[in-house]
Coordinates of C-alpha atoms in Angstrom, one line a residue:
X19 CA 149.9 90.6 144.2
X20 CA 151.9 87.9 145.9
X21 CA 155.7 87.7 145.3
X22 CA 155.2 84.2 143.8
X23 CA 152.7 85.5 141.3
X24 CA 154.9 88.4 140.3
X25 CA 157.9 86.1 139.8
X26 CA 155.8 83.7 137.8
X27 CA 154.5 86.6 135.6
X28 CA 158.0 87.9 135.0
X29 CA 159.2 84.4 134.0
X30 CA 156.3 84.0 131.6
X31 CA 156.9 87.4 130.1
X32 CA 160.6 86.6 129.6
X33 CA 159.5 83.4 127.9
X34 CA 157.2 85.5 125.7
X35 CA 160.2 87.4 124.4
X36 CA 162.0 84.2 123.7
X37 CA 158.9 82.8 121.8
X38 CA 158.8 86.1 119.8
X39 CA 162.5 85.6 118.8
X40 CA 162.0 82.0 117.9
X41 CA 158.8 82.8 115.9
X42 CA 160.9 85.2 113.8
X43 CA 163.9 82.9 113.5
X44 CA 162.0 79.8 112.6
X45 CA 159.3 81.6 110.5
X46 CA 156.6 79.8 112.4
X47 CA 153.9 82.3 111.5
X48 CA 151.1 79.8 112.4
X49 CA 152.3 80.1 116.1
X50 CA 151.8 83.9 116.1
X51 CA 148.9 83.6 118.5
X52 CA 151.3 82.2 121.2
X53 CA 153.1 85.6 121.1
X54 CA 150.6 88.3 120.1
X55 CA 147.1 89.3 121.3
X56 CA 144.5 89.3 118.5
X57 CA 144.4 93.1 118.6
X58 CA 148.2 93.6 118.6
X59 CA 149.6 96.8 117.2
X60 CA 153.2 96.7 115.9
X61 CA 155.2 99.9 115.1
X62 CA 158.0 98.9 112.8
X63 CA 160.4 101.1 110.8
X64 CA 159.9 98.7 107.9
X65 CA 156.2 97.9 108.2
X66 CA 154.9 101.1 109.7
X67 CA 151.9 100.6 112.0
X68 CA 150.4 97.1 111.7
X69 CA 147.1 96.5 113.5
X70 CA 145.8 93.0 114.3
X71 CA 147.5 89.7 114.3
X72 CA 146.6 88.9 110.7
X73 CA 148.2 92.1 109.4
X74 CA 151.4 91.4 111.4
X75 CA 151.6 87.8 110.1
X76 CA 151.0 88.9 106.5
X77 CA 153.8 91.5 106.8
X78 CA 156.2 88.9 108.3
X79 CA 155.4 86.4 105.5
X80 CA 156.0 89.1 102.8
X81 CA 159.2 90.2 104.5
X82 CA 160.9 86.8 104.1
X83 CA 163.9 86.7 101.9
X84 CA 164.5 83.4 100.1
X85 CA 167.7 81.7 101.4
X86 CA 168.2 84.2 104.3
X87 CA 167.8 83.2 107.9
X88 CA 167.9 85.3 111.1
X89 CA 169.0 84.7 114.7
X90 CA 167.5 87.1 117.3
X91 CA 169.1 87.4 120.7
X92 CA 167.3 89.2 123.4
X93 CA 169.1 90.8 126.3
X94 CA 168.6 93.3 129.1
X95 CA 164.9 92.5 129.6
X96 CA 163.0 94.9 132.0
X97 CA 159.5 94.1 133.1
X98 CA 157.1 96.1 135.2
X99 CA 153.9 94.1 135.9
X100 CA 150.8 96.0 136.9
X101 CA 147.9 93.6 137.4
X102 CA 147.0 92.1 134.1
X103 CA 149.2 94.4 132.0
X104 CA 153.0 94.8 131.8
X105 CA 155.4 97.2 130.3
X106 CA 158.5 95.4 129.1
X107 CA 161.6 96.4 127.1
X108 CA 164.6 94.6 125.8
X109 CA 167.6 94.9 123.6
X110 CA 167.8 92.7 120.5
X111 CA 170.7 91.8 118.3
X112 CA 169.7 90.3 115.0
X113 CA 172.1 88.4 112.8
X114 CA 171.1 87.7 109.1
X115 CA 172.9 84.8 107.4
X116 CA 172.7 82.2 104.7
X117 CA 173.2 78.5 105.2
X118 CA 176.7 77.7 106.4
X119 CA 177.9 81.3 106.1
X120 CA 178.8 83.9 108.7
X121 CA 176.2 86.8 109.1
X122 CA 176.2 89.3 106.2
X123 CA 174.1 91.9 108.1
X124 CA 173.7 92.6 111.8
X125 CA 171.4 95.0 113.6
X126 CA 170.8 96.2 117.1
X127 CA 167.4 97.4 118.3
X128 CA 165.3 98.1 121.3
X129 CA 161.9 96.6 121.8
X130 CA 159.3 98.5 123.8
X131 CA 156.2 96.3 124.5
X132 CA 153.0 96.1 126.3
X133 CA 151.9 92.7 127.5
X134 CA 148.5 91.6 128.6
X135 CA 147.4 88.6 130.6
X136 CA 144.9 86.5 128.5
X137 CA 143.2 83.2 129.2
X138 CA 146.0 81.6 127.2
X139 CA 148.7 83.4 129.2
X140 CA 150.7 86.6 128.6
X141 CA 150.7 88.0 125.0
X142 CA 152.1 91.1 123.4
X143 CA 149.4 93.8 122.7
X144 CA 151.8 96.5 121.5
X145 CA 155.3 96.3 120.1
X146 CA 157.5 99.3 119.2
X147 CA 160.7 98.5 117.4
X148 CA 163.4 101.1 117.6
X149 CA 166.6 100.4 115.6
X150 CA 169.8 101.6 117.2
X151 CA 172.4 100.6 114.6
X152 CA 173.1 98.3 111.6
X153 CA 176.3 96.9 110.1
X154 CA 176.9 95.1 106.8
X155 CA 179.5 92.4 107.5

């Protein structure tokens, strides 16, 4: 694999994590296919094991809390590309807030993901969410 291809893949995977955060923050569930592969598996402490993009989207819709918003920030991204598959992990800080108010709940977690190259670009095939801490503000 050329250095240019590897750099392009790493940038696209970094963008994938940003699209994931924005999907959650903006509750744009119809855009889930820009983040997840159809056969995605998500391991979540709140949702358990969710298989398939439709199950993941259903869970995210049901988890919405009226009047509550979230802001996900992603840091410390590590990516290891191996052909058409990549192992990636990142820290995420999540701030939950209501309009014009400071966050009332904050959490830190680690994301462990497997990405795959598809015809539409890189997508997440597996996501493991590992909470590290929470704080009520």
